[in-house]
Short mmCIF file of C-alpha atoms in Angstrom, two decimals:
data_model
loop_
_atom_site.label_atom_id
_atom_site.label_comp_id
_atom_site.label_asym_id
_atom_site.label_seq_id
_atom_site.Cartn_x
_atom_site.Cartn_y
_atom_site.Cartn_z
CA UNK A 180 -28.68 -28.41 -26.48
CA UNK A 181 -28.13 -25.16 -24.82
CA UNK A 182 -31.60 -23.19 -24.73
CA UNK A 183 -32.04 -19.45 -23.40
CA UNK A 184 -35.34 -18.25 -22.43
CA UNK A 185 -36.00 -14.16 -21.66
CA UNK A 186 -38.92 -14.05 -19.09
CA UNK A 187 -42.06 -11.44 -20.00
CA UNK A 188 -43.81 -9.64 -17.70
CA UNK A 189 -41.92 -9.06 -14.82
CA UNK A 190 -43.09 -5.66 -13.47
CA UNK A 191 -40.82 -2.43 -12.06
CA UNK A 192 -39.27 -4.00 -9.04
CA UNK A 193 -38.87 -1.55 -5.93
CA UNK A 194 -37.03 -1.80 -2.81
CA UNK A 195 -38.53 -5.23 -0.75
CA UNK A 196 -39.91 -6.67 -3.07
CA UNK A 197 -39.68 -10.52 -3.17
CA UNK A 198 -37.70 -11.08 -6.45
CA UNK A 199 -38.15 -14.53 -6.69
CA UNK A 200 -41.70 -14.49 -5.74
CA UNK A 201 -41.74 -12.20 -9.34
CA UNK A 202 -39.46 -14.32 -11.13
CA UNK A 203 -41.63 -17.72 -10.55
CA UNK A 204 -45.15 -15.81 -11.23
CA UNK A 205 -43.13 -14.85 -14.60
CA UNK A 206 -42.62 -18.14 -15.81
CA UNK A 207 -44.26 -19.24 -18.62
CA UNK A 208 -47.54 -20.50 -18.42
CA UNK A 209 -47.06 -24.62 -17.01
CA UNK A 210 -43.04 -23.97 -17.10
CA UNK A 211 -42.06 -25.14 -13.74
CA UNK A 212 -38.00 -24.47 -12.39
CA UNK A 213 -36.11 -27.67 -12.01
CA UNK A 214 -32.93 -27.90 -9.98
CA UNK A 215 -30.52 -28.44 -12.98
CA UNK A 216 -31.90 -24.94 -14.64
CA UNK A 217 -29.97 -21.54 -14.80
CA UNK A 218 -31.36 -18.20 -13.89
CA UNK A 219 -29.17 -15.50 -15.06
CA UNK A 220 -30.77 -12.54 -13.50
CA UNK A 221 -29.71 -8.65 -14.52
CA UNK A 222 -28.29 -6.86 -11.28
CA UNK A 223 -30.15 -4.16 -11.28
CA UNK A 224 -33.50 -5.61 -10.51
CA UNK A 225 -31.49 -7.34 -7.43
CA UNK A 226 -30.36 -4.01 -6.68
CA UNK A 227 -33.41 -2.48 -7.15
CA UNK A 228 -34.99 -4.98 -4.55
CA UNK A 229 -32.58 -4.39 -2.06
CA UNK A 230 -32.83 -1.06 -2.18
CA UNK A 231 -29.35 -0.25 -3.68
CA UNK A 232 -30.28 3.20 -5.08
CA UNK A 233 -29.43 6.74 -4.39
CA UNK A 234 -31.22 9.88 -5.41
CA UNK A 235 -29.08 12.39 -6.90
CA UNK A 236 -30.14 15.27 -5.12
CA UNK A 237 -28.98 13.68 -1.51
CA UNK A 238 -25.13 13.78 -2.82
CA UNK A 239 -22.77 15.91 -1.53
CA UNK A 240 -19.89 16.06 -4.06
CA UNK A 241 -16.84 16.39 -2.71
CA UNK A 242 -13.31 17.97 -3.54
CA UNK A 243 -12.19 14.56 -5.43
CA UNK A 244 -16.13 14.58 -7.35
CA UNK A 245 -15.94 18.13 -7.94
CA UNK A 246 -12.19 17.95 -9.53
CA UNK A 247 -12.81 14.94 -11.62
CA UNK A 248 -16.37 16.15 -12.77
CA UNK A 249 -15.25 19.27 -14.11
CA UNK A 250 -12.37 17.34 -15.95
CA UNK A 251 -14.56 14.69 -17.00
CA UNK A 252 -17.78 16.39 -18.03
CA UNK A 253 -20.24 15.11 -15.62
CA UNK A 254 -22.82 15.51 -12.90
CA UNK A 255 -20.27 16.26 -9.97
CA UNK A 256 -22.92 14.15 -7.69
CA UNK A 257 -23.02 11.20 -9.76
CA UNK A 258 -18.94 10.98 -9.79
CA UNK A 259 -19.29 11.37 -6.02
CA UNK A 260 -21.92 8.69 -5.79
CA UNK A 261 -18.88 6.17 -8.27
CA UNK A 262 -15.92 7.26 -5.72
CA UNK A 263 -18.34 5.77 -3.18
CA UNK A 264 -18.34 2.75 -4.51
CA UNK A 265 -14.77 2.66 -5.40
CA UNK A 266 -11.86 0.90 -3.53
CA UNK A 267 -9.45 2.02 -6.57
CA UNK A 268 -9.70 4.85 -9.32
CA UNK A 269 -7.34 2.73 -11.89
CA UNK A 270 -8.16 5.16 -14.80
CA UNK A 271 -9.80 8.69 -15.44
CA UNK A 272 -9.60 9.29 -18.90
CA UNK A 273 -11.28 9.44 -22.32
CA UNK A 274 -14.51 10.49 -19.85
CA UNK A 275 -14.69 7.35 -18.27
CA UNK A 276 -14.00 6.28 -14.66
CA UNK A 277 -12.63 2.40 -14.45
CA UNK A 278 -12.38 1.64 -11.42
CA UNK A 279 -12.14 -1.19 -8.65
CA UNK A 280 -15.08 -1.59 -6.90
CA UNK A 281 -15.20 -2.65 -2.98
CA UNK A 282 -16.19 -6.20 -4.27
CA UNK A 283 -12.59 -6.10 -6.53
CA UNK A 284 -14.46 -5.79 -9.75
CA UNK A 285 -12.95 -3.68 -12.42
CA UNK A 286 -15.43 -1.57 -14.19
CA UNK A 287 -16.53 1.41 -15.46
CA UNK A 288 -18.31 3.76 -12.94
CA UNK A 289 -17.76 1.11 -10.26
CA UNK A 290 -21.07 -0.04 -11.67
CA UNK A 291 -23.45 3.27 -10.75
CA UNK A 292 -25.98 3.14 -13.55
CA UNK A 293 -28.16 6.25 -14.25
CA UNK A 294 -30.54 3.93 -16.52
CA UNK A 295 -33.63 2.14 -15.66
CA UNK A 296 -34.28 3.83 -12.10
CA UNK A 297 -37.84 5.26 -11.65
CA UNK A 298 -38.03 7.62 -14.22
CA UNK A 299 -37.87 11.19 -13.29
CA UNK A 300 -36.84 10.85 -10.11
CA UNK A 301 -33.00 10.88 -11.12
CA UNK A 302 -31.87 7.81 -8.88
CA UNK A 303 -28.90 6.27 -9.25
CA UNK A 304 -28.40 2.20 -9.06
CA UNK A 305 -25.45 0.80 -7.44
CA UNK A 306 -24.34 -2.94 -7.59
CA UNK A 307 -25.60 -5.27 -4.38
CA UNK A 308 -23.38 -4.79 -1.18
CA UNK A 309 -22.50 -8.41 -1.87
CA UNK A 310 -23.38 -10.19 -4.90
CA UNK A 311 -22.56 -13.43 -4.41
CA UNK A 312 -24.79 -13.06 -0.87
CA UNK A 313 -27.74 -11.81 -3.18
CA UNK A 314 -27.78 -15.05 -5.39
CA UNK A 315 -27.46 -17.08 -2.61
CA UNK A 316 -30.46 -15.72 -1.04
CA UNK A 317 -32.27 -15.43 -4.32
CA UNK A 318 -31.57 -19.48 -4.78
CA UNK A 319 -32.65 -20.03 -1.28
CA UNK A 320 -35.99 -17.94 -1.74
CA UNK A 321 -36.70 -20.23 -5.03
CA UNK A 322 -36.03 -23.03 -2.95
CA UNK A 323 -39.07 -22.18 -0.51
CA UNK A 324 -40.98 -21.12 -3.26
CA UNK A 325 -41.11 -24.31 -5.83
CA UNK A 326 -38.86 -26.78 -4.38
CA UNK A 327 -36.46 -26.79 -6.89
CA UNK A 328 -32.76 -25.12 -6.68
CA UNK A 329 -31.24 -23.65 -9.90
CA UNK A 330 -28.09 -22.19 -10.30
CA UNK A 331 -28.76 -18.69 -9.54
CA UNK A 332 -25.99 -15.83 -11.58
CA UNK A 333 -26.62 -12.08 -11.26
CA UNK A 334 -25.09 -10.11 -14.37
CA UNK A 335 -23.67 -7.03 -15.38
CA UNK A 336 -22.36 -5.53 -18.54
CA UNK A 337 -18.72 -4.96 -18.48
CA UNK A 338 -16.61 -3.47 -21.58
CA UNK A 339 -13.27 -5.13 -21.70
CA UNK A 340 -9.64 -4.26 -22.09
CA UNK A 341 -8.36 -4.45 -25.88
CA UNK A 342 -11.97 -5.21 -27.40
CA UNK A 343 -14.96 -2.75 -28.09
CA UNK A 344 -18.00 -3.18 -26.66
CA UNK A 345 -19.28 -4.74 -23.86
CA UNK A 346 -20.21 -8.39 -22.87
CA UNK A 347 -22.06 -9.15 -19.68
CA UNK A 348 -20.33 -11.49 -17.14
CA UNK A 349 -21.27 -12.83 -13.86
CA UNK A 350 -21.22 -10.52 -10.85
CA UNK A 351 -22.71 -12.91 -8.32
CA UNK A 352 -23.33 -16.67 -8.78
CA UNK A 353 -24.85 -19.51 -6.22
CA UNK A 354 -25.42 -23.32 -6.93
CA UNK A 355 -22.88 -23.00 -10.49
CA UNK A 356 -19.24 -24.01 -10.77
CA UNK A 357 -17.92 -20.61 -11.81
CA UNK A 358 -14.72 -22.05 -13.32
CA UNK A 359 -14.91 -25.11 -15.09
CA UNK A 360 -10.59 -26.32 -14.31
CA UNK A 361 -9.13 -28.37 -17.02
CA UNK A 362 -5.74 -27.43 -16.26
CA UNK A 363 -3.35 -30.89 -16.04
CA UNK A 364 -6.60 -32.75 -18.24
CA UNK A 365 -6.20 -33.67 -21.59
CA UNK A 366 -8.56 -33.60 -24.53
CA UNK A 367 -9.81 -36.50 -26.19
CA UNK A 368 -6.99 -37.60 -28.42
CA UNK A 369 -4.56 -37.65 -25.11
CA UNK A 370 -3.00 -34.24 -25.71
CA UNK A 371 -2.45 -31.31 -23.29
CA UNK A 372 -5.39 -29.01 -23.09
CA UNK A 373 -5.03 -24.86 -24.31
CA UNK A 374 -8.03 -23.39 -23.23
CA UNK A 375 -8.36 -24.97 -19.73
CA UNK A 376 -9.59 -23.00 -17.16
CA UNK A 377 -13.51 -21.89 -18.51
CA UNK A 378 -14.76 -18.87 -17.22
CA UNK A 379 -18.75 -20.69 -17.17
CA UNK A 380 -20.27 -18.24 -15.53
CA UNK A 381 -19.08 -15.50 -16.94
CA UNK A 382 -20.11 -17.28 -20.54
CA UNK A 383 -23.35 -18.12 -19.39
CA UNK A 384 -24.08 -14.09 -18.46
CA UNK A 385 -23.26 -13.71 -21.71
CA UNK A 386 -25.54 -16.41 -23.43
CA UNK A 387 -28.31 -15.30 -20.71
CA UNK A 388 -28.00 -11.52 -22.35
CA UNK A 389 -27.97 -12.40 -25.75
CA UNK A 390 -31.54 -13.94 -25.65
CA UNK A 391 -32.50 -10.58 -24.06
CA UNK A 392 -32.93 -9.50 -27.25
CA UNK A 393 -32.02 -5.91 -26.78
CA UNK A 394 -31.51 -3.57 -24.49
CA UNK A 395 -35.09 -2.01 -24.42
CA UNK A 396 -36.52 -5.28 -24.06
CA UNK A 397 -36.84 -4.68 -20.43
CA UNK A 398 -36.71 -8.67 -19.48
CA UNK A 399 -34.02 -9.19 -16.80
CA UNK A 400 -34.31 -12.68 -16.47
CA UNK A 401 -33.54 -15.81 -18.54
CA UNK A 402 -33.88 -19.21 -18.17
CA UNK A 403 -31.24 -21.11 -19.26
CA UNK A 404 -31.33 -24.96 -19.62
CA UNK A 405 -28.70 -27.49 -20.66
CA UNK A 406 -25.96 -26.74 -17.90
CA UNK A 407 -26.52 -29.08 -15.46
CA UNK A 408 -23.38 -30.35 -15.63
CA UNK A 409 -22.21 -27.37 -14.04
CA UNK A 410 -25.34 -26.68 -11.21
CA UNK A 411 -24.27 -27.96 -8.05
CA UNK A 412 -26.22 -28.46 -5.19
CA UNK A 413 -23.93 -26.51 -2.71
CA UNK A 414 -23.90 -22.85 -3.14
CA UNK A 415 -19.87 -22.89 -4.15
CA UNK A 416 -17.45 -20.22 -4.41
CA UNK A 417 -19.49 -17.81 -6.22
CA UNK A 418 -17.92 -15.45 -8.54
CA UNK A 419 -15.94 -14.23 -6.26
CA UNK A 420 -13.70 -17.01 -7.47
CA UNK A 421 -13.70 -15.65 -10.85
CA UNK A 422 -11.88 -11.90 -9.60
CA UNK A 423 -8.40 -12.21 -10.41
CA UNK A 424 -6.35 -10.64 -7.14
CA UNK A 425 -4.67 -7.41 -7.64
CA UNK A 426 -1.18 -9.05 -7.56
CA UNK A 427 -1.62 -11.59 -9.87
CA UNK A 428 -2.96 -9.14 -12.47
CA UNK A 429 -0.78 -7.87 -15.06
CA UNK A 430 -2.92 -4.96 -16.54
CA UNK A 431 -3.67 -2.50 -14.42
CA UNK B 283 -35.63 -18.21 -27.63
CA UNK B 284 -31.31 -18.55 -27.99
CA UNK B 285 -30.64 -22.37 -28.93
CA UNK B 286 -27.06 -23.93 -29.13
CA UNK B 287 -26.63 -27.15 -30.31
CA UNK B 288 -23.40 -28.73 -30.45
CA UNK B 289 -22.59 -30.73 -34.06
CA UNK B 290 -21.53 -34.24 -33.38
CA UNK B 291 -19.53 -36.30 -35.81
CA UNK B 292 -17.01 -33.98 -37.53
CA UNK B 293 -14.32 -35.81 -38.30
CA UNK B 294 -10.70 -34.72 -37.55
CA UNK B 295 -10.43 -31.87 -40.20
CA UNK B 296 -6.56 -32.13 -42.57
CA UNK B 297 -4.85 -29.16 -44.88
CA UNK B 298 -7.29 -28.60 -47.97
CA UNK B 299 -10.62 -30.52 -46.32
CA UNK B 300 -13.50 -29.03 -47.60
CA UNK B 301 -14.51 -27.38 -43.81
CA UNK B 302 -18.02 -26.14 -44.98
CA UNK B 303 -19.42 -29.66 -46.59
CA UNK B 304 -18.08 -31.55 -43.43
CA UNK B 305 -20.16 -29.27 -41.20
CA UNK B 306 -23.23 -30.15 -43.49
CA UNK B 307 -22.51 -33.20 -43.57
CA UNK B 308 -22.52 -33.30 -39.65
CA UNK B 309 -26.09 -31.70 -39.54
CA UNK B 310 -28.30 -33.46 -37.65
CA UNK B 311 -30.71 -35.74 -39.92
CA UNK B 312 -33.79 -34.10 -41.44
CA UNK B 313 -31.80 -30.48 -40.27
CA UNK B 314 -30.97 -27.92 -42.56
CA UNK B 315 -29.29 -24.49 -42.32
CA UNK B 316 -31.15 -21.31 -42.38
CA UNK B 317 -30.41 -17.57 -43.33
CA UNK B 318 -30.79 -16.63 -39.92
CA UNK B 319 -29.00 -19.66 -38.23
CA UNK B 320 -25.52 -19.01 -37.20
CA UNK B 321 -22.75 -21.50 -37.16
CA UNK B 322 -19.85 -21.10 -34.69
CA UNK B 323 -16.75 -22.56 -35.29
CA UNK B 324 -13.52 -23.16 -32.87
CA UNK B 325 -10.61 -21.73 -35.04
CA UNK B 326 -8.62 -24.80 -34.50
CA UNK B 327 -10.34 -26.61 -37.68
CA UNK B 328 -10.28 -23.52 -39.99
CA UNK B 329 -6.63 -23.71 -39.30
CA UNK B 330 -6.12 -27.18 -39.78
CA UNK B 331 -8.20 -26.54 -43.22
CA UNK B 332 -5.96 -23.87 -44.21
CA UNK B 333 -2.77 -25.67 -43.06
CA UNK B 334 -2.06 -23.03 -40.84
CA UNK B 335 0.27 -25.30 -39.14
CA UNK B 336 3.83 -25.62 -38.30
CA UNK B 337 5.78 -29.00 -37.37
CA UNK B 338 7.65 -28.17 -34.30
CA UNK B 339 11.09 -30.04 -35.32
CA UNK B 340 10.90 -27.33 -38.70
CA UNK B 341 11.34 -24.24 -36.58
CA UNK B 342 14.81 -22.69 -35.94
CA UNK B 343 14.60 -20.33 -32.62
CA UNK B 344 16.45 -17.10 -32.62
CA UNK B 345 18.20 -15.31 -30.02
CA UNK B 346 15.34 -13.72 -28.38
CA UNK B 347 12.98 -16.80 -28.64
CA UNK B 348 15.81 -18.94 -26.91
CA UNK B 349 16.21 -16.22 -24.28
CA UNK B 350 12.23 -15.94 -23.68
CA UNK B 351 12.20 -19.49 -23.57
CA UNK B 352 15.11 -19.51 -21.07
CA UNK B 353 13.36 -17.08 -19.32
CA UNK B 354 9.88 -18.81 -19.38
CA UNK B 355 10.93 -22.34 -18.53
CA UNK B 356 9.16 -22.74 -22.27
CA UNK B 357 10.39 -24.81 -25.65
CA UNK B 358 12.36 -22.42 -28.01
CA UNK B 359 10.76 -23.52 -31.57
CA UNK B 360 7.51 -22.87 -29.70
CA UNK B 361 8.74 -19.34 -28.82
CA UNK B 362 9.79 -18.78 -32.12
CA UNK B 363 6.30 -20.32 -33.63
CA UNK B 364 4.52 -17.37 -31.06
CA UNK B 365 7.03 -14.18 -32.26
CA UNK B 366 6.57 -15.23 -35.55
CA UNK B 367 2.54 -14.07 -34.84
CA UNK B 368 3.29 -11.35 -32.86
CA UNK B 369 3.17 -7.37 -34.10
CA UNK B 370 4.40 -6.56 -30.11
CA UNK B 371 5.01 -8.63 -27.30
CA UNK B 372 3.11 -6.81 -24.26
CA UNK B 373 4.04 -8.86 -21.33
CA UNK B 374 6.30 -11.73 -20.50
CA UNK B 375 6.06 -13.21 -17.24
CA UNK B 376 4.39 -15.47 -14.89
CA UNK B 377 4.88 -17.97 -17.49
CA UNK B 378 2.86 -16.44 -20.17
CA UNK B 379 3.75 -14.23 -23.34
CA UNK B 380 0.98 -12.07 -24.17
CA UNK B 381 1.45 -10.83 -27.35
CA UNK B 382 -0.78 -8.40 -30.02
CA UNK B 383 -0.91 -10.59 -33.01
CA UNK B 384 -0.56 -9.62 -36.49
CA UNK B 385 -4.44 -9.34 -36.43
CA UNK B 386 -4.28 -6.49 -33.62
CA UNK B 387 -6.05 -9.31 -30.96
CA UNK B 388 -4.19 -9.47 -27.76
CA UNK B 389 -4.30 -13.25 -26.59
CA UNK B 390 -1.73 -15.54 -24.85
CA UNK B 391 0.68 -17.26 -26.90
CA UNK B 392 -0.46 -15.06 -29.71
CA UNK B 393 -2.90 -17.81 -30.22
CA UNK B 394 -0.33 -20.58 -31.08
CA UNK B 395 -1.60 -23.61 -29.31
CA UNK B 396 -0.01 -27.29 -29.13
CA UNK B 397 -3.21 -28.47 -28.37
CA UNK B 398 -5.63 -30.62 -30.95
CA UNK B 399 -2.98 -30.66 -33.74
CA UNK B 400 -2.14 -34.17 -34.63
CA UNK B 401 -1.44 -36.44 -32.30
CA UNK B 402 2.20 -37.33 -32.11
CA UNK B 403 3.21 -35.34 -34.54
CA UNK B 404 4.39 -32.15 -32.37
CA UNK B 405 2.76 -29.68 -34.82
CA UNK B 406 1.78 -26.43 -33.48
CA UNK B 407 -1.98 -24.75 -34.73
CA UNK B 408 -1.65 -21.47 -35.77
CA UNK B 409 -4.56 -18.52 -35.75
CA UNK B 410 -6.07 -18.40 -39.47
CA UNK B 411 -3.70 -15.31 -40.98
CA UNK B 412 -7.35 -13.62 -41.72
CA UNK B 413 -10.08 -15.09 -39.65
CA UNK B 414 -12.74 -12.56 -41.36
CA UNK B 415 -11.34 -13.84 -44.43
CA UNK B 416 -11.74 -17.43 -43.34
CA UNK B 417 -15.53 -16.63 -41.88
CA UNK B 418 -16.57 -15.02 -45.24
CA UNK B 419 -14.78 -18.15 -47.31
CA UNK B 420 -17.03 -20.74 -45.09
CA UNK B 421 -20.11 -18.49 -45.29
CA UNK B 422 -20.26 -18.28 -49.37
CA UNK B 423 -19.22 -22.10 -49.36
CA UNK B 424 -21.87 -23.01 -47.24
CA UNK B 425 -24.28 -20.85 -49.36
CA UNK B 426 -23.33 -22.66 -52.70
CA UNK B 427 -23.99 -26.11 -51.16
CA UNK B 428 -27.02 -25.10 -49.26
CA UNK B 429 -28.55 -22.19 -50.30
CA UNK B 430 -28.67 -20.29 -47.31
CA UNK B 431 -26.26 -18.15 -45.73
CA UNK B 432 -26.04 -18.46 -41.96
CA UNK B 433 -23.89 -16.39 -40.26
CA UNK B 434 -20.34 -17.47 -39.26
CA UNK B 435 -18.25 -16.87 -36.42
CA UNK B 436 -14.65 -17.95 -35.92
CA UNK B 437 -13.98 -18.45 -32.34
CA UNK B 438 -10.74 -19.09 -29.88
CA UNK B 439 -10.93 -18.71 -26.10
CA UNK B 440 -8.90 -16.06 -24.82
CA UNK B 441 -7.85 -14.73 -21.33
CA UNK B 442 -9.32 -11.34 -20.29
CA UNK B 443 -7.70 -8.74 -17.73
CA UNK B 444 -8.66 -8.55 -14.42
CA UNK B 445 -10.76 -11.98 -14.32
CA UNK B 446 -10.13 -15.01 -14.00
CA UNK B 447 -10.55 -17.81 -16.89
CA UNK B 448 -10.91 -18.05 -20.34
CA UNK B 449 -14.04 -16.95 -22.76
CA UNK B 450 -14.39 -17.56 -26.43
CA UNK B 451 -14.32 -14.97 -28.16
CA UNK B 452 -14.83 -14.08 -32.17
CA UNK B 453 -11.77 -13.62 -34.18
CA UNK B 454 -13.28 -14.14 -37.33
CA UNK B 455 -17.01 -13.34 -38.71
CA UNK B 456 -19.38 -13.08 -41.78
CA UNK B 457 -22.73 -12.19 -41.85
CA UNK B 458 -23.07 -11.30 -38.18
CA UNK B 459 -23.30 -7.52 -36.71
CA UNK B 460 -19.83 -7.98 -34.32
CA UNK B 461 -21.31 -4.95 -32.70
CA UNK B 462 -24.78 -4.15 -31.40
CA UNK B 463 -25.14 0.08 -31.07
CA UNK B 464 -27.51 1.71 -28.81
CA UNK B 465 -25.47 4.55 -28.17
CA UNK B 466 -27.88 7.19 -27.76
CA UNK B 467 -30.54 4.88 -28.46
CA UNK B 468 -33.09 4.98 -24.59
CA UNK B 469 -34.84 2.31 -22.96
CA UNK B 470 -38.39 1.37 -22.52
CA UNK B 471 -38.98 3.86 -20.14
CA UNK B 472 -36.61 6.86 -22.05
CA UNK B 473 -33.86 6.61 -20.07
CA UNK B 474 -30.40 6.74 -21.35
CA UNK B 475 -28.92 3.59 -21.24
CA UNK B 476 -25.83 2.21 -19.25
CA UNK B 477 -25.36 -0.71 -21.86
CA UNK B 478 -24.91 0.49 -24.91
CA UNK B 479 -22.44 -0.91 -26.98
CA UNK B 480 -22.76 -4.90 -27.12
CA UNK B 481 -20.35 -7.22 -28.74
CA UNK B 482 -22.64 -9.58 -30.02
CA UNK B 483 -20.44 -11.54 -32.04
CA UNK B 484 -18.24 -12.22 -28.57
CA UNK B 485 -21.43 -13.31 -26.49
CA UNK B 486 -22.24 -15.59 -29.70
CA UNK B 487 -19.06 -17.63 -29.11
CA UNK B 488 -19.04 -17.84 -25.30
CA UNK B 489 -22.56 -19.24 -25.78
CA UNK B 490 -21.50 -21.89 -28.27
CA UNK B 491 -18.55 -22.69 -25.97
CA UNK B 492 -20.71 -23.63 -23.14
CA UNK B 493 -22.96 -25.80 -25.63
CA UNK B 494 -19.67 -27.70 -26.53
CA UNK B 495 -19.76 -29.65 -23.22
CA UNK B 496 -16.04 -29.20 -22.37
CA UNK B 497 -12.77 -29.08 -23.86
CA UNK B 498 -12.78 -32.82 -24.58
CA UNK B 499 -15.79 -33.29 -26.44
CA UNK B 500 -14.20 -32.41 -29.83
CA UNK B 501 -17.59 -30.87 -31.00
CA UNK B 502 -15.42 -27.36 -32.68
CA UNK B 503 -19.05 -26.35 -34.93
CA UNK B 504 -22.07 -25.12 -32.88
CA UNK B 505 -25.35 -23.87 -34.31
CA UNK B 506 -27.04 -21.22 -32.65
CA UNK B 507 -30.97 -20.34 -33.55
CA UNK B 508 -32.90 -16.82 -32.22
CA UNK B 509 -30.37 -14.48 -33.16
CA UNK B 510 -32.07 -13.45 -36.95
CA UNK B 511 -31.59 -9.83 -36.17
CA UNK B 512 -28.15 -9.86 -35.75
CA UNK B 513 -27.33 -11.80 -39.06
CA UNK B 514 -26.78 -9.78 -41.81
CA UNK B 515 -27.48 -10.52 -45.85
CA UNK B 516 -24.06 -9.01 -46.15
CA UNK B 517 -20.81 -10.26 -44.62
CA UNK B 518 -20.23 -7.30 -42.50
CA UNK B 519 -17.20 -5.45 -41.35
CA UNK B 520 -15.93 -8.73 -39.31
CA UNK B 521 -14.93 -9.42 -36.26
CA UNK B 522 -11.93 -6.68 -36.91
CA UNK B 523 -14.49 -3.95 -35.76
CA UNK B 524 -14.45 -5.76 -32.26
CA UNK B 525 -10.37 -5.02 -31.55
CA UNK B 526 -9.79 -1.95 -29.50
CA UNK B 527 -7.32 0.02 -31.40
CA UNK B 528 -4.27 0.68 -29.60
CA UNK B 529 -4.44 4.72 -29.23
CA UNK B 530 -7.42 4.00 -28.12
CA UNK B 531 -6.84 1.73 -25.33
CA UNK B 532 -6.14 2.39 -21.49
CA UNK B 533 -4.33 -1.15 -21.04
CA UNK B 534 -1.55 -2.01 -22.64
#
C-alpha cells in the first residue's frame, strides 16, 4: 500500500531557516521518519529558505523585458526577473513564457512564481540555484536531526505539452531512484515490456501533490510511505537524470 | 490521507470477461467499494475485455507502413496496426512513431503495444476506441453489482516532452473531475496563485502506477482512498477535457 500524508502546521518559512528542523517538529504527534519513507517537499518553501526571492521593485527591466512585456501583457520587471532565469526562451506566445531554465528544465516562467511570497511585499520566488544540491542537503540535515534518511524530492507544478493542466513532477531528488529502467526486462508472462523506463519520481511529485488537497491548503510537505523499493541509501543521480538533453528531444 | 492499494489476484482478463465483477471479485476480503473510492485501471485489460485486439499474422501492411517500418528497423503489420490508430503521425524517428490517435492523445506507437497480450500468440493490444466510454461502462457496472459508484480512471503510461521516462496518465474516466480549476481562485494568504489548473485525473494514475510495484507485477486495478472531493455523482466530461486541442498547442 502506497499512503500519502500532507503535514499541518508548518509555519511561513523565511530565508535561513532550518527546513528540516520545521519539517520533523511538523510530524504528527509520535510519527517518527524512517529511512525507507518519502518526503516530497514543494520548492518554494526550499526556495524560500534559501533565500531564492527577489523583490519586484529592485528589477531593472531591460530592452528584451520591456519588448516582451508590452507584447505579453505583464509586469515588465517580473519578465525581466524570468529572462534571468532563462538559458532558452523556446516560446512567447498565448501570454506565456516557456522557457529552459539554467538547470535545463522546460517550464513556464522558468519557474518565477508571484504566489505565496510575503504578502504585500510583491517578491518574486525563483527555483533553488541547484535542486538536486537542495535535497541532498535537506536529506543530510534529516539525517542529523532523527537518524533516519528518506528519500528526499522537491516539486514543482509543470503544465505539459499536448494535455491541459498541470501535474507536479520532481525538480530535485536525493536518496530515490529517479527512473525505475525496465528496458531489455520482461513482464511476468516472459514478454517484452511497453512501458519500461518509469519516470518514479516524477510520479511520486505527483501522488505527494494530490494528498495536498488543494492549492490553498498551504501544506508543502507529504509523507509518503510504501516506496522503499525505490529509496536508496546513496544520494543517486537526482533528477537531473530525469531532463531529457536538448538533442535528444524532439519537441521543441 | 491518499491511499493506493494495488488489487492482487485478477486473473488474465479474455474478449467479453465481465471486467467490473473480476475487480470485485479481487477486493480484498471483508473490503468493499465506496462512492468516494476510486478504482484505477491499466487500459491493457479494458482492451482485452473489449477485444480490442489484433493478431499480428491478420494484418496486411501498406506502402507507407512497409516504408516506416523500413525506415524504423520496425515489423510492418505492427506499423500498419499503429497507422490504423493514428489521426496524424507527428514524428518518426529515433526509432519511435509518435502519432495523435483517433482520440486526439499524442502517445508513442499510438498506444499499440505488443506487450501483455497473450503469450505466444503475437497479438497486438489496442487503446479502447472510447476510453471515457469504457470508464463510464465499468463505473455503472460496478454500481449495479455493488451499489456504489467509485470513480474510474483508465490509465496507459505515456512519454512526455522534454523529460525523460514514462508516467501514467488517464485516457479514460467516469466520475472523477479530470481537471481541478483554481484559476482566479487565491491562496491562503490572497495571493494569486501560480498553480492553478491541476489535472487530477493524470496525478490519480501516476499514483496508482507507483502502487503497482513495477511493470511485472501484473496488478492492472488500483484503489485509491482520500480523494472524495474529486469524485463526482455524475460521470463527468472524461478524461477528453484533459487533451490539449491542437490550435491550441505550442508543440506539435
Amino acid at each position: 500500500v502506497l499512503t500519502a500524508l500532507a503535514l499541518d502546521g508548518l509555519p511561513e518559512v523565511a530565508a535561513g531557516d532550518d527546513l528540516a528542523a520545521l519539517v520533523v517538529a511538523a510530524l504528527p504527534a509520535g510519527e517518527a521518519l524512517r529511512d525507507g519513507d518519502a518526503l516530497v517537499v514543494a520548492h518554494k518553501v526550499v526556495s524560500k529558505a534559501e533565500g531564492r526571492t527577489r523583490a519586484l521593485a529592485d528589477i531593472e527591466p531591460g530592452a528584451q523585458a520591456r519588448e516582451l512585456a508590452a507584447a505579453q501583457g505583464k509586469d515588465p520587471r517580473q519578465v525581466q526577473a524570468v529572462l534571468d532565469e532563462t538559458h532558452e526562451l523556446l516560446r512567447a506566445e498565448r501570454n506565456v513564457l516557456i522557457c529552459v531554465t539554467h538547470h535545463g528544465l522546460v517550464c513556464a516562467n522558468a519557474g518565477v512564481d508571484a504566489s505565496n511570497a510575503a504578502p504585500g511585499s510583491e517578491t518574486l520566488v525563483l527555483l533553488p540555484a541547484d535542486p538536486d544540491a537542495s535535497a541532498r542537503g535537506l536529506r543530510a540535515r534529516l539525517r542529523e536531526l532523527t537518524g533516519a534518511a528518506p528519500a528526499v524530492v522537491i516539486a514543482d507544478s509543470f503544465g505539459r505539452a499536448w494535455r491541459h493542466g498541470q501535474v507536479d513532477v520532481a525538480i530535485g531528488a536525493a536518496g530515490l531512484q529517479p527512473l525505475d529502467d525496465w528496458r531489455g526486462r520482461h513482464d511476468a508472462a516472459g514478454r517484452e515490456l511497453h512501458a519500461t523506463w518509469i519516470a518514479v519520481a516524477d510520479q511520486l511529485a505527483s501522488a505527494a501533490d494530490l494528498a495536498r488537497g488543494g492549492k490553498d491548503a498551504g501544506r508543502p510537505v507529504v509523507l509518503v510511505r510504501g516506496l522503499e523499493r525505490h529509496v536508496t541509501p546513496d544520494d543517486g543521480p537526482g533528477a537531473r537524470a530525469l531532463v531529457r538533453p536538448a538533442q535528444e528531444d524532439l519537441f521543441r
